[in-house]
Amino acid sequence: PASESGTVVAVALKDGSVQLLDATLGADPRLVARGEGGSFHTGRKEACVVRFSPCGGWLAVGSRDKMLDLFDTRATPYHKVCECAGHSSAVHHLDWAEDSSWIQSCSSDYELLFWKAPALPEAPASGPAVAVRPHTKLTDLPAVRWATVSSPVGWSTIGVMGADGTLVKSVDRDSTRAFLLAGSVKHEVLA
């Protein structure tokens, strides 16, 4: 996914690192210079999913070791601010609220968790990462408008499955909110 400005693309790697690519170079993106934080290690086994917040101040990274980490994108290199623990399997999907105040994450066992994102501090973050637990009072969860929908489970994807009951592994909603596409475990595209 690209940053809010569209100039940086984050790529999750199997070694737990994230590479940041300069997307202003068109079809030939280059690694952002290392001195500018172009590559960093999350401290996790494998980074499975990355997504910038709509405000551009955060990068969320979901990992194979059941964690969701939040990084301040204004720090060089990006600085880990929160370690979100609560999933029972690898984190494969995540979405930000339009106002960057909430995150929903879904693991490989279809467990959907909600997280209250911290307010972006005035200065780039420093210091140790804070441990965060998922938001458990769903009645307190406001009517969140999600900037993206990539989780195969959730209120906005209720009823999405193959005609024969095939499990859905991925979904994506277009920016106009008119279409939702789903991919099944049988490698089918469901519209």
XYZ file of N, CA, C and O in Angstrom:
764
model
N 0.824 -1.204 0.000
C 0.000 0.000 0.000
C 0.859 1.256 0.000
O 1.972 1.255 0.492
N 0.306 2.334 -0.529
C 1.017 3.594 -0.623
C 0.646 4.503 0.535
O -0.428 4.393 1.115
N 1.557 5.418 0.848
C 1.311 6.410 1.885
C 0.212 7.348 1.416
O -0.185 7.339 0.254
N -0.265 8.213 2.337
C -1.339 9.150 2.000
C -0.974 9.998 0.784
O -1.790 10.227 -0.095
N 0.262 10.430 0.712
C 0.704 11.255 -0.411
C 0.918 10.438 -1.675
O 1.030 10.988 -2.766
N 1.018 9.107 -1.520
C 1.239 8.237 -2.661
C 2.689 8.180 -3.102
O 3.008 7.604 -4.130
N 3.588 8.767 -2.321
C 4.997 8.807 -2.722
C 5.811 7.650 -2.160
O 6.919 7.406 -2.619
N 5.291 6.953 -1.155
C 6.012 5.838 -0.554
C 5.124 4.604 -0.565
O 3.950 4.661 -0.211
N 5.688 3.475 -0.997
C 4.994 2.195 -0.985
C 5.703 1.303 0.033
O 6.930 1.192 0.003
N 4.935 0.684 0.941
C 5.499 -0.218 1.942
C 5.305 -1.657 1.480
O 4.225 -2.028 1.017
N 6.360 -2.462 1.624
C 6.324 -3.867 1.220
C 6.730 -4.716 2.416
O 7.808 -4.528 2.976
N 5.850 -5.649 2.824
C 6.131 -6.564 3.930
C 6.925 -7.750 3.408
O 6.602 -8.300 2.362
N 7.963 -8.138 4.171
C 8.824 -9.236 3.739
C 8.791 -10.398 4.724
O 8.478 -10.220 5.901
N 9.129 -11.579 4.239
C 9.078 -12.796 5.058
C 10.067 -12.791 6.212
O 9.890 -13.511 7.178
N 11.127 -11.987 6.134
C 12.101 -11.956 7.228
C 11.684 -11.014 8.354
O 12.430 -10.796 9.294
N 10.473 -10.453 8.265
C 9.964 -9.562 9.303
C 10.286 -8.107 9.050
O 9.909 -7.245 9.837
N 10.955 -7.809 7.956
C 11.291 -6.422 7.666
C 10.253 -5.807 6.732
O 9.442 -6.498 6.124
N 10.315 -4.480 6.660
C 9.454 -3.714 5.765
C 10.369 -2.840 4.924
O 11.281 -2.199 5.459
N 10.150 -2.838 3.622
C 10.916 -1.961 2.745
C 10.005 -0.860 2.257
O 8.831 -1.092 1.956
N 10.555 0.328 2.183
C 9.828 1.507 1.722
C 10.388 1.909 0.369
O 11.594 2.128 0.225
N 9.505 1.971 -0.627
C 9.915 2.286 -1.995
C 9.433 3.667 -2.384
O 8.308 4.065 -2.040
N 10.256 4.389 -3.114
C 9.920 5.712 -3.627
C 9.055 5.522 -4.870
O 9.554 5.106 -5.924
N 7.774 5.818 -4.769
C 6.839 5.591 -5.876
C 6.824 6.730 -6.880
O 6.159 6.636 -7.907
N 7.559 7.799 -6.613
C 7.570 8.921 -7.561
C 8.374 8.611 -8.806
O 8.349 9.364 -9.759
N 9.079 7.467 -8.788
C 9.895 7.094 -9.938
C 9.115 6.286 -10.969
O 9.691 5.741 -11.891
N 7.798 6.202 -10.808
C 6.952 5.527 -11.783
C 7.140 4.031 -11.794
O 7.095 3.380 -10.763
N 7.382 3.466 -12.974
C 7.460 2.016 -13.141
C 8.752 1.424 -12.584
O 8.903 0.217 -12.541
N 9.684 2.260 -12.133
C 10.963 1.772 -11.638
C 11.204 2.292 -10.213
O 12.114 3.089 -9.982
N 10.365 1.869 -9.231
C 10.542 2.390 -7.873
C 11.863 1.928 -7.267
O 12.353 0.843 -7.571
N 12.444 2.761 -6.458
C 13.710 2.454 -5.793
C 13.491 2.476 -4.282
O 12.626 3.182 -3.771
N 14.329 1.730 -3.586
C 14.315 1.737 -2.135
C 14.635 3.141 -1.654
O 15.577 3.766 -2.140
N 13.815 3.654 -0.737
C 14.112 4.946 -0.133
C 15.472 4.806 0.535
O 15.777 3.767 1.121
N 16.299 5.808 0.460
C 17.654 5.728 1.018
C 17.622 5.265 2.464
O 16.764 5.679 3.240
N 18.546 4.380 2.834
C 18.583 3.829 4.190
C 18.654 4.919 5.250
O 18.084 4.790 6.311
N 19.362 5.995 4.981
C 19.437 7.105 5.926
C 18.098 7.786 6.121
O 17.883 8.506 7.074
N 17.194 7.546 5.193
C 15.852 8.112 5.282
C 14.850 7.071 5.769
O 13.646 7.238 5.619
N 15.335 5.965 6.336
C 14.447 4.950 6.887
C 13.869 4.014 5.856
O 12.769 3.498 6.027
N 14.580 3.743 4.762
C 14.069 2.953 3.657
C 13.814 1.493 3.943
O 13.095 0.828 3.221
N 14.387 0.959 4.995
C 14.167 -0.431 5.356
C 14.308 -0.546 6.865
O 15.208 0.045 7.449
N 13.392 -1.257 7.485
C 13.494 -1.454 8.929
C 12.943 -2.820 9.288
O 12.136 -3.389 8.562
N 13.395 -3.354 10.408
C 12.934 -4.661 10.860
C 11.888 -4.458 11.949
O 12.054 -3.626 12.826
N 10.810 -5.221 11.872
C 9.718 -5.076 12.832
C 9.985 -5.794 14.148
O 9.282 -5.567 15.121
N 10.975 -6.694 14.161
C 11.205 -7.506 15.352
C 10.297 -8.724 15.390
O 10.195 -9.415 16.392
N 9.633 -9.002 14.287
C 8.689 -10.112 14.190
C 9.218 -11.178 13.231
O 10.138 -10.949 12.470
N 8.550 -12.353 13.251
C 8.951 -13.468 12.380
C 8.749 -13.145 10.909
O 9.624 -13.324 10.096
N 7.558 -12.738 10.554
C 7.229 -12.457 9.160
C 6.169 -11.380 9.120
O 5.140 -11.488 9.782
N 6.414 -10.342 8.362
C 5.420 -9.295 8.175
C 4.446 -9.771 7.101
O 4.861 -10.110 5.993
N 3.155 -9.853 7.432
C 2.154 -10.402 6.503
C 1.345 -9.322 5.786
O 0.905 -9.518 4.661
N 1.108 -8.193 6.457
C 0.276 -7.144 5.880
C 0.756 -5.796 6.406
O 1.156 -5.682 7.561
N 0.759 -4.794 5.540
C 1.110 -3.433 5.928
C 0.056 -2.484 5.378
O -0.505 -2.729 4.303
N -0.227 -1.421 6.111
C -1.178 -0.431 5.612
C -0.930 0.915 6.302
O -0.858 0.983 7.523
N -0.795 1.961 5.479
C -0.666 3.311 6.012
C -2.032 3.798 6.483
O -3.060 3.472 5.887
N -2.038 4.623 7.539
C -3.281 5.245 8.001
C -3.683 6.325 7.004
O -2.827 6.882 6.306
N -4.985 6.657 6.923
C -5.414 7.714 6.007
C -4.741 9.063 6.286
O -4.492 9.823 5.359
N -4.400 9.346 7.550
C -3.740 10.615 7.873
C -2.270 10.602 7.472
O -1.622 11.646 7.430
N -1.718 9.407 7.182
C -0.332 9.287 6.765
C 0.671 9.213 7.899
O 1.851 8.993 7.673
N 0.234 9.392 9.134
C 1.143 9.414 10.275
C 1.509 8.056 10.837
O 2.473 7.939 11.594
N 0.738 7.029 10.489
C 0.972 5.688 11.034
C 1.161 4.670 9.921
O 0.563 4.785 8.852
N 1.960 3.645 10.227
C 2.033 2.449 9.387
C 1.733 1.277 10.300
O 2.401 1.099 11.323
N 0.701 0.502 9.981
C 0.354 -0.691 10.760
C 0.945 -1.902 10.044
O 0.870 -2.003 8.816
N 1.546 -2.808 10.831
C 2.165 -4.018 10.286
C 1.621 -5.224 11.047
O 1.787 -5.320 12.262
N 0.953 -6.134 10.341
C 0.465 -7.381 10.931
C 1.463 -8.481 10.642
O 2.055 -8.522 9.559
N 1.648 -9.391 11.611
C 2.703 -10.393 11.455
C 2.222 -11.819 11.698
O 1.161 -12.047 12.273
N 3.065 -12.743 11.279
C 2.793 -14.164 11.448
C 2.769 -14.549 12.933
O 2.114 -15.504 13.308
N 3.463 -13.807 13.781
C 3.471 -14.165 15.202
C 2.359 -13.468 15.995
O 2.517 -13.149 17.154
N 1.212 -13.253 15.329
C -0.052 -12.853 15.968
C -0.065 -11.420 16.489
O -0.866 -11.089 17.355
N 0.792 -10.576 15.990
C 0.906 -9.208 16.493
C 0.556 -8.194 15.408
O 0.705 -8.443 14.217
N 0.120 -7.030 15.889
C -0.105 -5.871 15.042
C 0.711 -4.745 15.667
O 0.550 -4.437 16.845
N 1.627 -4.175 14.900
C 2.492 -3.108 15.402
C 2.181 -1.816 14.668
O 1.923 -1.817 13.458
N 2.225 -0.687 15.404
C 2.019 0.630 14.813
C 3.329 1.397 14.841
O 3.995 1.465 15.876
N 3.685 1.985 13.697
C 4.911 2.757 13.554
C 4.576 4.202 13.212
O 3.703 4.459 12.383
N 5.287 5.141 13.839
C 5.176 6.562 13.525
C 5.987 6.798 12.250
O 7.196 6.577 12.230
N 5.329 7.248 11.177
C 6.004 7.405 9.892
C 6.817 8.688 9.802
O 7.556 8.887 8.841
N 6.686 9.570 10.791
C 7.437 10.825 10.756
C 8.844 10.654 11.308
O 9.699 11.507 11.110
N 9.082 9.547 12.023
C 10.412 9.272 12.569
C 11.289 8.621 11.497
O 10.782 7.963 10.591
N 12.600 8.809 11.587
C 13.529 8.194 10.645
C 14.554 7.390 11.416
O 15.344 7.977 12.137
N 14.562 6.052 11.296
C 13.572 5.236 10.576
C 12.239 5.231 11.334
O 12.153 5.738 12.447
N 11.223 4.667 10.699
C 9.912 4.603 11.346
C 10.071 4.008 12.746
O 10.812 3.052 12.941
N 9.353 4.576 13.718
C 9.517 4.178 15.119
C 8.287 3.411 15.610
O 7.161 3.883 15.453
N 8.515 2.222 16.202
C 7.410 1.418 16.734
C 6.844 2.097 17.980
O 7.556 2.372 18.934
N 5.532 2.370 17.959
C 4.862 3.074 19.053
C 4.000 2.116 19.867
O 3.935 2.219 21.087
N 3.318 1.182 19.189
C 2.403 0.258 19.867
C 2.628 -1.167 19.400
O 2.888 -1.409 18.215
N 2.501 -2.099 20.346
C 2.503 -3.526 20.057
C 1.139 -4.053 20.482
O 0.827 -4.101 21.667
N 0.319 -4.415 19.512
C -1.057 -4.838 19.764
C -1.129 -6.361 19.800
O -0.928 -7.016 18.772
N -1.399 -6.907 20.975
C -1.452 -8.359 21.171
C -2.882 -8.788 21.456
O -3.602 -8.111 22.187
N -3.292 -9.920 20.885
C -4.632 -10.425 21.146
C -5.093 -11.469 20.154
O -6.012 -12.236 20.430
N -4.469 -11.508 18.981
C -4.866 -12.502 17.979
C -4.358 -13.887 18.363
O -3.338 -14.030 19.025
N -5.082 -14.915 17.903
C -4.681 -16.298 18.186
C -3.986 -16.957 16.990
O -3.603 -18.113 17.069
N -3.833 -16.221 15.881
C -3.074 -16.713 14.726
C -2.554 -15.511 13.942
O -2.762 -14.360 14.321
N -1.889 -15.768 12.825
C -1.233 -14.724 12.035
C -2.219 -13.656 11.581
O -3.345 -13.950 11.187
N -1.789 -12.403 11.626
C -2.606 -11.260 11.195
C -2.406 -11.071 9.693
O -1.300 -10.800 9.238
N -3.504 -11.235 8.922
C -3.414 -11.162 7.463
C -4.154 -9.993 6.839
O -3.937 -9.683 5.670
N -5.066 -9.355 7.574
C -5.858 -8.267 7.006
C -5.950 -7.149 8.034
O -6.090 -7.420 9.233
N -5.921 -5.904 7.562
C -6.181 -4.791 8.465
C -6.716 -3.610 7.689
O -6.421 -3.428 6.510
N -7.542 -2.844 8.374
C -8.178 -1.667 7.782
C -8.160 -0.533 8.794
O -8.317 -0.767 10.001
N -8.024 0.678 8.296
C -8.061 1.883 9.116
C -9.424 2.567 8.968
O -10.015 2.550 7.891
N -9.873 3.227 10.027
C -11.030 4.109 9.938
C -10.634 5.324 9.104
O -9.452 5.680 9.022
N -11.594 5.970 8.492
C -11.304 7.140 7.655
C -10.560 8.225 8.416
O -9.722 8.924 7.854
N -10.845 8.377 9.718
C -10.190 9.414 10.512
C -8.948 8.901 11.246
O -8.402 9.591 12.111
N -8.497 7.705 10.926
C -7.291 7.079 11.503
C -7.411 6.803 13.003
O -6.406 6.582 13.665
N -8.626 6.761 13.538
C -8.806 6.568 14.984
C -9.004 5.102 15.380
O -8.862 4.763 16.555
N -9.362 4.250 14.443
C -9.607 2.835 14.721
C -8.914 1.967 13.684
O -8.732 2.381 12.538
N -8.592 0.741 14.104
C -8.064 -0.280 13.201
C -8.871 -1.544 13.432
O -9.196 -1.875 14.577
N -9.226 -2.233 12.347
C -9.765 -3.583 12.491
C -8.762 -4.531 11.852
O -8.181 -4.225 10.814
N -8.501 -5.643 12.536
C -7.554 -6.618 12.007
C -8.191 -7.992 12.049
O -9.004 -8.297 12.922
N -7.834 -8.810 11.084
C -8.385 -10.155 10.978
C -7.229 -11.131 10.791
O -6.322 -10.898 10.002
N -7.285 -12.209 11.555
C -6.218 -13.202 11.501
C -6.608 -14.364 10.593
O -7.738 -14.443 10.106
N -5.666 -15.273 10.376
C -5.889 -16.391 9.457
C -6.992 -17.333 9.923
O -7.517 -18.096 9.127
N -7.367 -17.277 11.204
C -8.470 -18.101 11.698
C -9.783 -17.306 11.748
O -10.720 -17.685 12.427
N -9.841 -16.178 11.008
C -11.040 -15.343 10.867
C -11.448 -14.649 12.167
O -12.615 -14.337 12.372
N -10.512 -14.391 13.039
C -10.779 -13.651 14.272
C -10.655 -12.161 13.959
O -9.617 -11.694 13.511
N -11.727 -11.412 14.189
C -11.769 -9.982 13.907
C -11.625 -9.214 15.215
O -12.416 -9.408 16.141
N -10.602 -8.357 15.308
C -10.372 -7.553 16.509
C -10.347 -6.077 16.140
O -10.004 -5.703 15.021
N -10.717 -5.244 17.104
C -10.746 -3.796 16.913
C -9.780 -3.150 17.893
O -9.675 -3.563 19.048
N -9.101 -2.100 17.427
C -8.087 -1.413 18.209
C -8.327 0.085 18.133
O -8.569 0.616 17.048
N -8.244 0.765 19.264
C -8.316 2.222 19.292
C -6.909 2.741 19.022
O -5.979 2.462 19.769
N -6.737 3.448 17.927
C -5.415 3.980 17.573
C -5.122 5.197 18.430
O -6.022 6.003 18.717
N -3.883 5.354 18.870
C -3.542 6.534 19.660
C -3.576 7.788 18.796
O -3.458 7.716 17.577
N -3.737 8.936 19.446
C -3.659 10.202 18.726
C -2.216 10.409 18.290
O -1.285 10.031 19.004
N -2.034 10.957 17.133
C -0.695 11.200 16.617
C -0.061 12.325 17.435
O -0.612 13.421 17.518
N 1.093 12.081 18.076
C 1.727 13.136 18.866
C 2.230 14.261 17.967
O 2.424 14.070 16.770
N 2.417 15.441 18.575
C 2.872 16.594 17.788
C 4.252 16.361 17.183
O 4.508 16.744 16.053
N 5.143 15.759 17.961
C 6.504 15.477 17.484
C 6.612 13.990 17.171
O 5.868 13.182 17.732
N 7.525 13.605 16.292
C 7.723 12.175 16.031
C 7.968 11.415 17.337
O 8.632 11.919 18.245
N 7.422 10.230 17.417
C 7.498 9.423 18.630
C 8.909 8.936 18.891
O 9.700 8.743 17.975
N 9.204 8.731 20.180
C 10.455 8.118 20.602
C 10.165 7.331 21.868
O 9.076 7.428 22.426
N 11.096 6.543 22.314
C 10.879 5.742 23.520
C 10.339 4.372 23.191
O 10.115 4.031 22.030
N 10.109 3.561 24.241
C 9.664 2.177 24.023
C 8.218 2.096 23.533
O 7.406 2.984 23.796
N 7.923 1.010 22.820
C 6.563 0.767 22.345
C 5.664 0.397 23.515
O 6.086 -0.238 24.475
N 4.412 0.799 23.434
C 3.411 0.540 24.464
C 2.610 -0.698 24.081
O 2.214 -0.851 22.921
N 2.360 -1.583 25.046
C 1.527 -2.772 24.801
C 0.060 -2.352 24.785
O -0.388 -1.594 25.644
N -0.682 -2.852 23.791
C -2.093 -2.491 23.628
C -2.910 -3.768 23.517
O -2.503 -4.725 22.855
N -4.069 -3.801 24.158
C -4.999 -4.926 24.066
C -6.171 -4.515 23.170
O -6.472 -3.332 23.039
N -6.861 -5.473 22.556
C -7.984 -5.125 21.678
C -9.134 -4.507 22.448
O -9.312 -4.731 23.645
N -9.927 -3.727 21.732
C -11.139 -3.107 22.277
C -12.197 -4.195 22.385
O -12.516 -4.849 21.387
N -12.719 -4.431 23.577
C -13.629 -5.567 23.777
C -15.094 -5.182 23.923
O -15.959 -6.035 23.775
N -15.397 -3.929 24.213
C -16.793 -3.526 24.349
C -17.317 -3.057 22.998
O -17.260 -1.884 22.656
N -17.834 -4.010 22.232
C -18.287 -3.680 20.887
C -19.464 -2.727 20.889
O -19.676 -2.003 19.916
N -20.225 -2.675 21.982
C -21.325 -1.713 22.063
C -20.780 -0.294 22.158
O -21.491 0.656 21.846
N -19.534 -0.148 22.596
C -18.904 1.167 22.657
C -18.302 1.581 21.326
O -17.932 2.736 21.146
N -18.189 0.623 20.402
C -17.572 0.911 19.108
C -18.498 1.813 18.301
O -19.636 1.458 18.021
N -18.014 2.977 17.943
C -18.876 3.894 17.177
C -19.137 3.358 15.772
O -18.514 2.404 15.333
N -20.052 3.994 15.083
C -20.354 3.621 13.696
C -19.189 4.098 12.833
O -19.225 5.162 12.238
N -18.155 3.293 12.789
C -16.924 3.662 12.108
C -17.102 3.561 10.595
O -17.655 2.593 10.094
N -16.610 4.561 9.878
C -16.535 4.503 8.417
C -15.120 4.074 8.096
O -14.165 4.782 8.411
N -14.996 2.904 7.476
C -13.683 2.345 7.178
C -13.159 2.884 5.862
O -13.875 2.909 4.860
N -11.901 3.323 5.869
C -11.261 3.838 4.661
C -11.075 2.719 3.642
O -11.155 2.948 2.438
N -10.817 1.508 4.133
C -10.666 0.336 3.279
C -11.452 -0.811 3.895
O -11.791 -0.784 5.075
N -11.739 -1.813 3.099
C -12.338 -3.055 3.594
C -11.538 -4.187 2.959
O -11.627 -4.429 1.756
N -10.716 -4.871 3.776
C -9.923 -5.984 3.262
C -10.150 -7.258 4.064
O -9.675 -8.313 3.675
N -10.877 -7.158 5.162
C -11.119 -8.317 6.011
C -12.278 -9.153 5.472
O -13.338 -8.606 5.156
N -12.098 -10.469 5.379
C -13.193 -11.305 4.871
C -14.338 -11.476 5.861
O -15.383 -12.006 5.501
N -14.159 -11.045 7.089
C -15.255 -11.063 8.070
C -15.446 -9.660 8.610
O -14.513 -8.871 8.680
N -16.672 -9.339 8.980
C -16.973 -8.024 9.524
C -18.357 -7.590 9.107
O -19.011 -8.233 8.283
N -18.820 -6.482 9.692
C -20.170 -6.013 9.405
C -20.341 -5.632 7.943
O -21.405 -5.838 7.365
N -19.313 -5.099 7.317
C -19.447 -4.661 5.926
C -19.304 -5.801 4.929
O -19.523 -5.608 3.739
N -18.952 -6.994 5.390
C -18.797 -8.136 4.481
C -19.708 -9.298 4.845
O -19.508 -10.416 4.368
N -20.719 -9.040 5.645
C -21.652 -10.110 6.030
C -22.287 -10.705 4.774
O -22.730 -9.988 3.883
N -22.285 -12.019 4.676
C -22.899 -12.709 3.550
C -21.965 -12.992 2.395
O -22.367 -13.587 1.408
N -20.695 -12.571 2.506
C -19.749 -12.824 1.430
C -19.207 -14.243 1.557
O -18.564 -14.588 2.535
N -19.539 -15.075 0.600
C -18.966 -16.421 0.513
C -19.315 -16.997 -0.846
O -20.170 -16.461 -1.546
N -18.637 -18.054 -1.220
C -18.908 -18.695 -2.495
C -20.300 -19.298 -2.527
O -20.881 -19.600 -1.480
N -20.839 -19.492 -3.714
C -22.177 -20.050 -3.860
C -22.302 -21.418 -3.202
O -23.362 -21.778 -2.702
N -21.221 -22.180 -3.178
C -21.262 -23.504 -2.566
C -20.771 -23.489 -1.111
O -20.465 -24.533 -0.545
N -20.680 -22.297 -0.512
C -20.214 -22.192 0.868
C -18.706 -22.117 0.998
O -18.162 -22.200 2.095
N -18.015 -21.949 -0.128
C -16.556 -21.855 -0.130
C -16.091 -20.700 0.740
O -16.643 -19.604 0.691
N -15.063 -20.929 1.528
C -14.509 -19.883 2.379
C -13.865 -18.788 1.544
O -13.205 -19.044 0.551
N -14.050 -17.553 2.003
C -13.449 -16.390 1.368
C -12.154 -16.070 2.102
O -12.120 -16.015 3.328
N -11.065 -15.886 1.372
C -9.757 -15.589 1.959
C -9.386 -14.121 1.872
O -8.554 -13.652 2.622
N -9.965 -13.382 0.918
C -9.618 -11.977 0.788
C -10.777 -11.202 0.181
O -11.581 -11.756 -0.573
N -10.857 -9.930 0.544
C -11.836 -9.020 -0.048
C -11.167 -7.668 -0.255
O -10.161 -7.353 0.380
N -11.759 -6.870 -1.128
C -11.299 -5.509 -1.327
C -12.462 -4.695 -1.861
O -13.160 -5.121 -2.777
N -12.661 -3.527 -1.249
C -13.724 -2.630 -1.683
C -13.099 -1.492 -2.487
O -12.027 -1.007 -2.146
N -13.776 -1.074 -3.549
C -13.238 0.021 -4.352
C -13.444 1.350 -3.635
O -14.197 1.446 -2.664
N -12.751 2.384 -4.095
C -12.777 3.686 -3.422
C -14.134 4.371 -3.496
O -14.437 5.239 -2.670
N -14.993 3.992 -4.458
C -16.319 4.604 -4.557
C -17.332 3.925 -3.627
O -18.456 4.374 -3.518
N -16.928 2.831 -2.994
C -17.786 2.045 -2.100
C -18.921 1.332 -2.836
O -19.885 0.889 -2.243
N -18.805 1.207 -4.154
C -19.857 0.581 -4.944
C -19.643 -0.915 -5.123
O -20.603 -1.653 -5.307
N -18.384 -1.358 -5.088
C -18.092 -2.763 -5.381
C -17.234 -3.394 -4.296
O -16.351 -2.753 -3.732
N -17.508 -4.661 -4.052
C -16.704 -5.461 -3.142
C -16.368 -6.755 -3.863
O -17.264 -7.491 -4.272
N -15.086 -7.001 -4.066
C -14.648 -8.240 -4.697
C -14.096 -9.162 -3.630
O -13.509 -8.709 -2.649
N -14.281 -10.448 -3.816
C -13.797 -11.438 -2.867
C -13.046 -12.534 -3.599
O -13.387 -12.879 -4.730
N -12.025 -13.075 -2.940
C -11.273 -14.207 -3.474
C -11.453 -15.401 -2.580
O -11.344 -15.299 -1.357
N -11.743 -16.547 -3.161
C -12.026 -17.754 -2.364
C -10.787 -18.627 -2.219
O -9.788 -18.430 -2.908
N -10.893 -19.618 -1.332
C -9.813 -20.582 -1.163
C -9.637 -21.441 -2.408
O -8.618 -22.104 -2.558
N -10.617 -21.435 -3.303
C -10.540 -22.181 -4.565
C -9.979 -21.308 -5.690
O -10.098 -21.654 -6.856
N -9.415 -20.146 -5.344
C -8.815 -19.219 -6.304
C -9.859 -18.643 -7.263
O -9.563 -18.359 -8.413
N -11.076 -18.466 -6.790
C -12.142 -17.856 -7.580
C -12.312 -16.402 -7.160
O -12.106 -16.067 -6.005
N -12.701 -15.543 -8.094
C -13.048 -14.164 -7.788
C -14.555 -14.089 -7.722
O -15.251 -14.492 -8.659
N -15.056 -13.593 -6.611
C -16.505 -13.490 -6.397
C -16.867 -12.016 -6.377
O -16.263 -11.235 -5.660
N -17.849 -11.608 -7.164
C -18.242 -10.196 -7.205
C -19.617 -10.022 -6.615
O -20.420 -10.901 -6.609
